Amino acid sequence: MQKRNWKALLPIVVFLVMYLGLGILFEYVLKIPMGFYNIPIVVSFLTALLVACLQNRSLNFDQKLQIMASGVGDKNIITMILIFMAAGIFVGVVGRSSAESVAYFLLSIIPARYAVIVMFLVSCFVSIAMGTSVGTITLITPIAIAVSDGSGFSTALCIGAVMSGAMFGDNLSFISDTTIAACNGQGCEMKDKFRANFGIALPAAIATLVILLVRTSHGEAAAILSQDYNLIQIIPYLLVLAGGIIGINVFVVLLIGILSGSIIMLATGSVEATALLGNMGSGAAGMYETTMVAILVSAICALIQEYGGFAALLGFARRVFKTRKGGKLGMGLLVGAMDIATANNTVAIVMANPIAREMADEYQISPRNAASILDTFSCIFQGVIPYGAQMLVAISAAAELGKEVSAFDIMPNLYYPFMLFVSSLIFIFFVPEKMGEKNQ
C-alpha cells in the first residue's frame, strides 16, 4: 500500500492560493471587470508544477520528468486533447450564425405568452448544439433582454432562464469541454455517460419548466423578436447530436459535423473557402488554454500520485464516506470544491479526475456514473457561483444594453442548477443500484 503524504498536495494549494486569491483581489478589491479571468491560469499551473518538481528530493529531476511524461502520455489525456481540437474546429466551422438560426427558429414556433420558457428551451438547445454555456449566454442574453422589455417579465428572471438552459446543454453536449474531460478522465464512452446523465438532467429540466410556468402563468407577453434564419444550418448540430447518441465514435461524429458544416456554410454563401480555413484554425486555437491545462494538470497529478498525495486523499475519503453512495457524494463534493476554487468547471473536472478514478475503483462506481457525477456537480456549482464566467458574461451583456442587474438578483432565478442538485441527490441515494455496477 502506498504511503500517505499530505505534503504532496502542496502544489494544488499553491495553485488555489495564487489563482483564487488573485481572482478575489482583482474582482472584488480592485474592481477589475471579469477579474477572475484576467488571471493567467496556465501560469498558475506552471507555478504549481514548479513547486511539485521541488518536492521529494529522493527523486532526481530526470526521474520526475519521466513521471510527468507518463502522466501526460496517458491514452485518455491524448484522446481528450485530440477531441478538444476536433470540437474546436467544428465550432469554428459552423460559427455563431448557425446557433442564431437554431435560436430564432425555436422562437418563431413557440407562442409568445411562454416567453421565459422559450428562453430556457432555446438556451438548452443552443448550448447542446454549441457545447458551450458561455457562448450560449453571450448569444441569447440580448434576446432575453428584449423579451423582458416586451413581456414585462423581470430581467433577472429572463437571464436566469437563459443561464439555466445554458448549463443544461453544457452538462449534456457531446462537444462540451466538460463532457470530453469527464468521459476521457474516467475512461467511458460519451454515449454511456450521456444516458446516465440524461436520467439526472431530464427530471431537473422538467421541474424547471414547471416552476417557470407557474411563475409566469399570470403574465402577458408581447410578440417575441423575429429574425430570418436558415434551417439548413442546423443540420451539422443535429448530425453530431444524433451520432453521439447512437454511439458512433466521437472522432467520426466530429468529422461528419465538420464536413457537413463546411459544405453547408460554403453552399449557402455564409463564408468563403479561405475564411472557412481560417475559422477552422481559430476554432482549434480557441482550445489552446484548455489543452495546456489538461497537459499541466496531468503532469502535476502524476507527481502528486507518485509522492502519495492521492493516497492521503483516498484515505480521508474512506474515513468520511463509508459506502458506495457516500463515495458518489464525495466525488461530487470534490469536483464542486474544485469548481468553487477555480470558477471553471472544465478545469475542476480535469483536476478532480485522478482522485475520482481512485475513488471509483475504491467504491466500485462505474466509469459512466463517475463521469456523470463529475460533470453534473461541476455544472451545478458553476451555474450558481456569482463570480463564474457564465454569471459575469450575462451581467456584462445586460449592462451593454443598459440593464443593471447583479449576480444576487439572478441567483434566486437559477432554478435548473438547484433542481439538478436535488435530482443528483435522488440519483445517488434513492435510485436502486445494480449489482456489478463497476462493469457497466
PDB file of N, CA and C in Angstrom, residues 318-400:
ATOM      1  N   ARG A 318     -12.115   7.417   2.656  1.00  0.00           N
ATOM      2  CA  ARG A 318     -12.559   6.155   3.265  1.00  0.00           C
ATOM      3  C   ARG A 318     -13.129   6.383   4.663  1.00  0.00           C
ATOM      4  N   ARG A 319     -12.510   7.301   5.391  1.00  0.00           N
ATOM      5  CA  ARG A 319     -12.968   7.561   6.759  1.00  0.00           C
ATOM      6  C   ARG A 319     -14.293   8.317   6.788  1.00  0.00           C
ATOM      7  N   VAL A 320     -14.487   9.200   5.835  1.00  0.00           N
ATOM      8  CA  VAL A 320     -15.689  10.042   5.824  1.00  0.00           C
ATOM      9  C   VAL A 320     -16.846   9.379   5.088  1.00  0.00           C
ATOM     10  N   PHE A 321     -16.550   8.777   3.921  1.00  0.00           N
ATOM     11  CA  PHE A 321     -17.589   8.165   3.085  1.00  0.00           C
ATOM     12  C   PHE A 321     -17.374   6.658   3.079  1.00  0.00           C
ATOM     13  N   LYS A 322     -18.244   5.944   3.765  1.00  0.00           N
ATOM     14  CA  LYS A 322     -18.001   4.522   4.002  1.00  0.00           C
ATOM     15  C   LYS A 322     -18.776   3.597   3.070  1.00  0.00           C
ATOM     16  N   THR A 323     -19.686   4.140   2.260  1.00  0.00           N
ATOM     17  CA  THR A 323     -20.478   3.312   1.357  1.00  0.00           C
ATOM     18  C   THR A 323     -20.314   3.808  -0.077  1.00  0.00           C
ATOM     19  N   ARG A 324     -20.836   3.033  -1.026  1.00  0.00           N
ATOM     20  CA  ARG A 324     -20.763   3.445  -2.422  1.00  0.00           C
ATOM     21  C   ARG A 324     -21.518   4.754  -2.632  1.00  0.00           C
ATOM     22  N   LYS A 325     -22.684   4.868  -2.003  1.00  0.00           N
ATOM     23  CA  LYS A 325     -23.454   6.104  -2.143  1.00  0.00           C
ATOM     24  C   LYS A 325     -22.673   7.285  -1.565  1.00  0.00           C
ATOM     25  N   GLY A 326     -22.036   7.059  -0.426  1.00  0.00           N
ATOM     26  CA  GLY A 326     -21.205   8.103   0.152  1.00  0.00           C
ATOM     27  C   GLY A 326     -20.042   8.459  -0.749  1.00  0.00           C
ATOM     28  N   GLY A 327     -19.478   7.453  -1.393  1.00  0.00           N
ATOM     29  CA  GLY A 327     -18.385   7.698  -2.327  1.00  0.00           C
ATOM     30  C   GLY A 327     -18.814   8.558  -3.502  1.00  0.00           C
ATOM     31  N   LYS A 328     -20.029   8.314  -4.003  1.00  0.00           N
ATOM     32  CA  LYS A 328     -20.550   9.130  -5.101  1.00  0.00           C
ATOM     33  C   LYS A 328     -20.730  10.587  -4.663  1.00  0.00           C
ATOM     34  N   LEU A 329     -21.278  10.765  -3.466  1.00  0.00           N
ATOM     35  CA  LEU A 329     -21.452  12.123  -2.953  1.00  0.00           C
ATOM     36  C   LEU A 329     -20.097  12.791  -2.752  1.00  0.00           C
ATOM     37  N   GLY A 330     -19.149  12.046  -2.202  1.00  0.00           N
ATOM     38  CA  GLY A 330     -17.811  12.590  -2.000  1.00  0.00           C
ATOM     39  C   GLY A 330     -17.170  13.020  -3.300  1.00  0.00           C
ATOM     40  N   MET A 331     -17.372  12.231  -4.345  1.00  0.00           N
ATOM     41  CA  MET A 331     -16.844  12.569  -5.662  1.00  0.00           C
ATOM     42  C   MET A 331     -17.462  13.874  -6.172  1.00  0.00           C
ATOM     43  N   GLY A 332     -18.775  14.017  -5.967  1.00  0.00           N
ATOM     44  CA  GLY A 332     -19.456  15.232  -6.396  1.00  0.00           C
ATOM     45  C   GLY A 332     -18.998  16.453  -5.624  1.00  0.00           C
ATOM     46  N   LEU A 333     -18.824  16.293  -4.308  1.00  0.00           N
ATOM     47  CA  LEU A 333     -18.368  17.415  -3.484  1.00  0.00           C
ATOM     48  C   LEU A 333     -16.925  17.781  -3.804  1.00  0.00           C
ATOM     49  N   LEU A 334     -16.120  16.780  -4.176  1.00  0.00           N
ATOM     50  CA  LEU A 334     -14.728  17.039  -4.556  1.00  0.00           C
ATOM     51  C   LEU A 334     -14.656  17.967  -5.763  1.00  0.00           C
ATOM     52  N   VAL A 335     -15.382  17.621  -6.822  1.00  0.00           N
ATOM     53  CA  VAL A 335     -15.332  18.460  -8.027  1.00  0.00           C
ATOM     54  C   VAL A 335     -16.021  19.795  -7.775  1.00  0.00           C
ATOM     55  N   GLY A 336     -17.039  19.807  -6.899  1.00  0.00           N
ATOM     56  CA  GLY A 336     -17.686  21.065  -6.550  1.00  0.00           C
ATOM     57  C   GLY A 336     -16.733  22.013  -5.850  1.00  0.00           C
ATOM     58  N   ALA A 337     -15.926  21.468  -4.928  1.00  0.00           N
ATOM     59  CA  ALA A 337     -14.939  22.293  -4.226  1.00  0.00           C
ATOM     60  C   ALA A 337     -13.898  22.828  -5.189  1.00  0.00           C
ATOM     61  N   MET A 338     -13.478  21.992  -6.140  1.00  0.00           N
ATOM     62  CA  MET A 338     -12.526  22.443  -7.155  1.00  0.00           C
ATOM     63  C   MET A 338     -13.126  23.564  -8.005  1.00  0.00           C
ATOM     64  N   ASP A 339     -14.417  23.451  -8.291  1.00  0.00           N
ATOM     65  CA  ASP A 339     -15.062  24.468  -9.123  1.00  0.00           C
ATOM     66  C   ASP A 339     -15.195  25.791  -8.377  1.00  0.00           C
ATOM     67  N   ILE A 340     -15.544  25.718  -7.103  1.00  0.00           N
ATOM     68  CA  ILE A 340     -15.630  26.941  -6.298  1.00  0.00           C
ATOM     69  C   ILE A 340     -14.278  27.650  -6.277  1.00  0.00           C
ATOM     70  N   ALA A 341     -13.208  26.857  -6.224  1.00  0.00           N
ATOM     71  CA  ALA A 341     -11.868  27.428  -6.138  1.00  0.00           C
ATOM     72  C   ALA A 341     -11.371  27.973  -7.466  1.00  0.00           C
ATOM     73  N   THR A 342     -11.742  27.336  -8.572  1.00  0.00           N
ATOM     74  CA  THR A 342     -11.197  27.728  -9.879  1.00  0.00           C
ATOM     75  C   THR A 342     -12.170  28.526 -10.732  1.00  0.00           C
ATOM     76  N   ALA A 343     -13.468  28.486 -10.392  1.00  0.00           N
ATOM     77  CA  ALA A 343     -14.509  29.154 -11.187  1.00  0.00           C
ATOM     78  C   ALA A 343     -14.485  28.696 -12.634  1.00  0.00           C
ATOM     79  N   ASN A 344     -14.120  27.444 -12.848  1.00  0.00           N
ATOM     80  CA  ASN A 344     -14.058  26.893 -14.209  1.00  0.00           C
ATOM     81  C   ASN A 344     -14.376  25.412 -14.112  1.00  0.00           C
ATOM     82  N   ASN A 345     -15.534  25.003 -14.641  1.00  0.00           N
ATOM     83  CA  ASN A 345     -15.952  23.614 -14.447  1.00  0.00           C
ATOM     84  C   ASN A 345     -15.093  22.610 -15.211  1.00  0.00           C
ATOM     85  N   THR A 346     -14.547  23.006 -16.363  1.00  0.00           N
ATOM     86  CA  THR A 346     -13.666  22.090 -17.087  1.00  0.00           C
ATOM     87  C   THR A 346     -12.380  21.849 -16.310  1.00  0.00           C
ATOM     88  N   VAL A 347     -11.779  22.920 -15.820  1.00  0.00           N
ATOM     89  CA  VAL A 347     -10.557  22.798 -15.027  1.00  0.00           C
ATOM     90  C   VAL A 347     -10.833  21.978 -13.762  1.00  0.00           C
ATOM     91  N   ALA A 348     -11.988  22.199 -13.137  1.00  0.00           N
ATOM     92  CA  ALA A 348     -12.343  21.454 -11.934  1.00  0.00           C
ATOM     93  C   ALA A 348     -12.392  19.954 -12.213  1.00  0.00           C
ATOM     94  N   ILE A 349     -12.973  19.581 -13.343  1.00  0.00           N
ATOM     95  CA  ILE A 349     -13.062  18.157 -13.702  1.00  0.00           C
ATOM     96  C   ILE A 349     -11.681  17.579 -13.981  1.00  0.00           C
ATOM     97  N   VAL A 350     -10.866  18.311 -14.735  1.00  0.00           N
ATOM     98  CA  VAL A 350      -9.515  17.839 -15.053  1.00  0.00           C
ATOM     99  C   VAL A 350      -8.710  17.627 -13.774  1.00  0.00           C
ATOM    100  N   MET A 351      -8.848  18.550 -12.819  1.00  0.00           N
ATOM    101  CA  MET A 351      -8.130  18.419 -11.553  1.00  0.00           C
ATOM    102  C   MET A 351      -8.663  17.271 -10.700  1.00  0.00           C
ATOM    103  N   ALA A 352      -9.975  17.061 -10.742  1.00  0.00           N
ATOM    104  CA  ALA A 352     -10.589  16.033  -9.899  1.00  0.00           C
ATOM    105  C   ALA A 352     -10.468  14.632 -10.489  1.00  0.00           C
ATOM    106  N   ASN A 353     -10.228  14.528 -11.784  1.00  0.00           N
ATOM    107  CA  ASN A 353     -10.244  13.226 -12.462  1.00  0.00           C
ATOM    108  C   ASN A 353      -9.359  12.157 -11.813  1.00  0.00           C
ATOM    109  N   PRO A 354      -8.073  12.439 -11.520  1.00  0.00           N
ATOM    110  CA  PRO A 354      -7.225  11.361 -10.992  1.00  0.00           C
ATOM    111  C   PRO A 354      -7.717  10.783  -9.671  1.00  0.00           C
ATOM    112  N   ILE A 355      -8.053  11.643  -8.707  1.00  0.00           N
ATOM    113  CA  ILE A 355      -8.541  11.130  -7.425  1.00  0.00           C
ATOM    114  C   ILE A 355      -9.926  10.510  -7.592  1.00  0.00           C
ATOM    115  N   ALA A 356     -10.724  11.027  -8.535  1.00  0.00           N
ATOM    116  CA  ALA A 356     -12.043  10.438  -8.791  1.00  0.00           C
ATOM    117  C   ALA A 356     -11.908   9.014  -9.332  1.00  0.00           C
ATOM    118  N   ARG A 357     -10.888   8.774 -10.155  1.00  0.00           N
ATOM    119  CA  ARG A 357     -10.646   7.410 -10.654  1.00  0.00           C
ATOM    120  C   ARG A 357     -10.309   6.472  -9.495  1.00  0.00           C
ATOM    121  N   GLU A 358      -9.484   6.975  -8.574  1.00  0.00           N
ATOM    122  CA  GLU A 358      -9.138   6.165  -7.391  1.00  0.00           C
ATOM    123  C   GLU A 358     -10.388   5.869  -6.574  1.00  0.00           C
ATOM    124  N   MET A 359     -11.238   6.872  -6.401  1.00  0.00           N
ATOM    125  CA  MET A 359     -12.471   6.686  -5.633  1.00  0.00           C
ATOM    126  C   MET A 359     -13.413   5.726  -6.355  1.00  0.00           C
ATOM    127  N   ALA A 360     -13.463   5.816  -7.690  1.00  0.00           N
ATOM    128  CA  ALA A 360     -14.331   4.913  -8.452  1.00  0.00           C
ATOM    129  C   ALA A 360     -13.903   3.464  -8.256  1.00  0.00           C
ATOM    130  N   ASP A 361     -12.589   3.223  -8.247  1.00  0.00           N
ATOM    131  CA  ASP A 361     -12.084   1.870  -8.004  1.00  0.00           C
ATOM    132  C   ASP A 361     -12.393   1.423  -6.573  1.00  0.00           C
ATOM    133  N   GLU A 362     -12.200   2.330  -5.631  1.00  0.00           N
ATOM    134  CA  GLU A 362     -12.401   2.001  -4.215  1.00  0.00           C
ATOM    135  C   GLU A 362     -13.861   1.665  -3.921  1.00  0.00           C
ATOM    136  N   TYR A 363     -14.781   2.451  -4.474  1.00  0.00           N
ATOM    137  CA  TYR A 363     -16.202   2.296  -4.150  1.00  0.00           C
ATOM    138  C   TYR A 363     -16.990   1.537  -5.217  1.00  0.00           C
ATOM    139  N   GLN A 364     -16.275   0.983  -6.196  1.00  0.00           N
ATOM    140  CA  GLN A 364     -16.920   0.205  -7.265  1.00  0.00           C
ATOM    141  C   GLN A 364     -18.000   1.037  -7.976  1.00  0.00           C
ATOM    142  N   ILE A 365     -17.633   2.231  -8.395  1.00  0.00           N
ATOM    143  CA  ILE A 365     -18.526   3.104  -9.156  1.00  0.00           C
ATOM    144  C   ILE A 365     -18.161   2.975 -10.633  1.00  0.00           C
ATOM    145  N   SER A 366     -19.147   2.755 -11.477  1.00  0.00           N
ATOM    146  CA  SER A 366     -18.882   2.555 -12.897  1.00  0.00           C
ATOM    147  C   SER A 366     -18.310   3.818 -13.520  1.00  0.00           C
ATOM    148  N   PRO A 367     -17.487   3.679 -14.572  1.00  0.00           N
ATOM    149  CA  PRO A 367     -16.924   4.857 -15.246  1.00  0.00           C
ATOM    150  C   PRO A 367     -17.991   5.836 -15.727  1.00  0.00           C
ATOM    151  N   ARG A 368     -19.121   5.311 -16.250  1.00  0.00           N
ATOM    152  CA  ARG A 368     -20.144   6.221 -16.776  1.00  0.00           C
ATOM    153  C   ARG A 368     -20.795   7.023 -15.649  1.00  0.00           C
ATOM    154  N   ASN A 369     -21.011   6.386 -14.490  1.00  0.00           N
ATOM    155  CA  ASN A 369     -21.597   7.117 -13.370  1.00  0.00           C
ATOM    156  C   ASN A 369     -20.604   8.098 -12.755  1.00  0.00           C
ATOM    157  N   ALA A 370     -19.332   7.719 -12.716  1.00  0.00           N
ATOM    158  CA  ALA A 370     -18.311   8.632 -12.208  1.00  0.00           C
ATOM    159  C   ALA A 370     -18.229   9.869 -13.100  1.00  0.00           C
ATOM    160  N   ALA A 371     -18.194   9.662 -14.426  1.00  0.00           N
ATOM    161  CA  ALA A 371     -18.132  10.791 -15.358  1.00  0.00           C
ATOM    162  C   ALA A 371     -19.374  11.659 -15.234  1.00  0.00           C
ATOM    163  N   SER A 372     -20.523  11.020 -15.088  1.00  0.00           N
ATOM    164  CA  SER A 372     -21.778  11.757 -14.966  1.00  0.00           C
ATOM    165  C   SER A 372     -21.804  12.611 -13.707  1.00  0.00           C
ATOM    166  N   ILE A 373     -21.341  12.043 -12.592  1.00  0.00           N
ATOM    167  CA  ILE A 373     -21.324  12.783 -11.327  1.00  0.00           C
ATOM    168  C   ILE A 373     -20.374  13.973 -11.410  1.00  0.00           C
ATOM    169  N   LEU A 374     -19.194  13.766 -11.974  1.00  0.00           N
ATOM    170  CA  LEU A 374     -18.224  14.862 -12.094  1.00  0.00           C
ATOM    171  C   LEU A 374     -18.786  16.005 -12.937  1.00  0.00           C
ATOM    172  N   ASP A 375     -19.336  15.668 -14.090  1.00  0.00           N
ATOM    173  CA  ASP A 375     -19.865  16.695 -14.982  1.00  0.00           C
ATOM    174  C   ASP A 375     -21.059  17.403 -14.353  1.00  0.00           C
ATOM    175  N   THR A 376     -21.955  16.627 -13.752  1.00  0.00           N
ATOM    176  CA  THR A 376     -23.172  17.197 -13.178  1.00  0.00           C
ATOM    177  C   THR A 376     -22.871  18.142 -12.019  1.00  0.00           C
ATOM    178  N   PHE A 377     -22.069  17.685 -11.072  1.00  0.00           N
ATOM    179  CA  PHE A 377     -21.788  18.534  -9.907  1.00  0.00           C
ATOM    180  C   PHE A 377     -20.956  19.761 -10.282  1.00  0.00           C
ATOM    181  N   SER A 378     -20.073  19.620 -11.265  1.00  0.00           N
ATOM    182  CA  SER A 378     -19.306  20.802 -11.690  1.00  0.00           C
ATOM    183  C   SER A 378     -20.230  21.840 -12.312  1.00  0.00           C
ATOM    184  N   CYS A 379     -21.237  21.386 -13.051  1.00  0.00           N
ATOM    185  CA  CYS A 379     -22.199  22.315 -13.664  1.00  0.00           C
ATOM    186  C   CYS A 379     -23.127  22.931 -12.613  1.00  0.00           C
ATOM    187  N   ILE A 380     -23.468  22.170 -11.592  1.00  0.00           N
ATOM    188  CA  ILE A 380     -24.305  22.710 -10.510  1.00  0.00           C
ATOM    189  C   ILE A 380     -23.622  23.905  -9.864  1.00  0.00           C
ATOM    190  N   PHE A 381     -22.370  23.711  -9.466  1.00  0.00           N
ATOM    191  CA  PHE A 381     -21.653  24.780  -8.766  1.00  0.00           C
ATOM    192  C   PHE A 381     -21.304  25.930  -9.711  1.00  0.00           C
ATOM    193  N   GLN A 382     -20.874  25.590 -10.929  1.00  0.00           N
ATOM    194  CA  GLN A 382     -20.512  26.634 -11.885  1.00  0.00           C
ATOM    195  C   GLN A 382     -21.724  27.472 -12.261  1.00  0.00           C
ATOM    196  N   GLY A 383     -22.894  26.849 -12.240  1.00  0.00           N
ATOM    197  CA  GLY A 383     -24.104  27.556 -12.646  1.00  0.00           C
ATOM    198  C   GLY A 383     -24.598  28.579 -11.649  1.00  0.00           C
ATOM    199  N   VAL A 384     -24.111  28.518 -10.403  1.00  0.00           N
ATOM    200  CA  VAL A 384     -24.658  29.423  -9.382  1.00  0.00           C
ATOM    201  C   VAL A 384     -23.625  30.342  -8.736  1.00  0.00           C
ATOM    202  N   ILE A 385     -22.335  30.033  -8.863  1.00  0.00           N
ATOM    203  CA  ILE A 385     -21.351  30.897  -8.197  1.00  0.00           C
ATOM    204  C   ILE A 385     -21.401  32.298  -8.821  1.00  0.00           C
ATOM    205  N   PRO A 386     -21.370  33.341  -7.994  1.00  0.00           N
ATOM    206  CA  PRO A 386     -21.546  34.705  -8.513  1.00  0.00           C
ATOM    207  C   PRO A 386     -20.358  35.233  -9.291  1.00  0.00           C
ATOM    208  N   TYR A 387     -19.208  34.539  -9.225  1.00  0.00           N
ATOM    209  CA  TYR A 387     -18.019  35.015  -9.925  1.00  0.00           C
ATOM    210  C   TYR A 387     -17.628  34.102 -11.097  1.00  0.00           C
ATOM    211  N   GLY A 388     -18.522  33.191 -11.496  1.00  0.00           N
ATOM    212  CA  GLY A 388     -18.255  32.333 -12.637  1.00  0.00           C
ATOM    213  C   GLY A 388     -18.378  33.094 -13.948  1.00  0.00           C
ATOM    214  N   ALA A 389     -17.737  32.581 -14.988  1.00  0.00           N
ATOM    215  CA  ALA A 389     -17.774  33.248 -16.295  1.00  0.00           C
ATOM    216  C   ALA A 389     -19.204  33.404 -16.793  1.00  0.00           C
ATOM    217  N   GLN A 390     -20.038  32.385 -16.547  1.00  0.00           N
ATOM    218  CA  GLN A 390     -21.412  32.433 -17.027  1.00  0.00           C
ATOM    219  C   GLN A 390     -22.149  33.635 -16.429  1.00  0.00           C
ATOM    220  N   MET A 391     -22.034  33.818 -15.118  1.00  0.00           N
ATOM    221  CA  MET A 391     -22.711  34.925 -14.443  1.00  0.00           C
ATOM    222  C   MET A 391     -22.147  36.274 -14.894  1.00  0.00           C
ATOM    223  N   LEU A 392     -20.836  36.372 -14.959  1.00  0.00           N
ATOM    224  CA  LEU A 392     -20.206  37.642 -15.314  1.00  0.00           C
ATOM    225  C   LEU A 392     -20.516  38.042 -16.750  1.00  0.00           C
ATOM    226  N   VAL A 393     -20.544  37.073 -17.658  1.00  0.00           N
ATOM    227  CA  VAL A 393     -20.870  37.362 -19.055  1.00  0.00           C
ATOM    228  C   VAL A 393     -22.313  37.823 -19.184  1.00  0.00           C
ATOM    229  N   ALA A 394     -23.230  37.180 -18.445  1.00  0.00           N
ATOM    230  CA  ALA A 394     -24.642  37.566 -18.502  1.00  0.00           C
ATOM    231  C   ALA A 394     -24.840  38.994 -17.990  1.00  0.00           C
ATOM    232  N   ILE A 395     -24.194  39.309 -16.868  1.00  0.00           N
ATOM    233  CA  ILE A 395     -24.313  40.655 -16.304  1.00  0.00           C
ATOM    234  C   ILE A 395     -23.726  41.687 -17.256  1.00  0.00           C
ATOM    235  N   SER A 396     -22.582  41.351 -17.864  1.00  0.00           N
ATOM    236  CA  SER A 396     -21.931  42.262 -18.797  1.00  0.00           C
ATOM    237  C   SER A 396     -22.785  42.498 -20.032  1.00  0.00           C
ATOM    238  N   ALA A 397     -23.394  41.418 -20.558  1.00  0.00           N
ATOM    239  CA  ALA A 397     -24.249  41.547 -21.738  1.00  0.00           C
ATOM    240  C   ALA A 397     -25.463  42.419 -21.441  1.00  0.00           C
ATOM    241  N   ALA A 398     -26.025  42.270 -20.251  1.00  0.00           N
ATOM    242  CA  ALA A 398     -27.168  43.096 -19.852  1.00  0.00           C
ATOM    243  C   ALA A 398     -26.758  44.556 -19.704  1.00  0.00           C
ATOM    244  N   ALA A 399     -25.583  44.789 -19.127  1.00  0.00           N
ATOM    245  CA  ALA A 399     -25.109  46.157 -18.918  1.00  0.00           C
ATOM    246  C   ALA A 399     -24.895  46.878 -20.244  1.00  0.00           C
ATOM    247  N   GLU A 400     -24.420  46.147 -21.245  1.00  0.00           N
ATOM    248  CA  GLU A 400     -24.203  46.747 -22.557  1.00  0.00           C
ATOM    249  C   GLU A 400     -25.503  47.240 -23.179  1.00  0.00           C
TER     250      GLU A 400
END
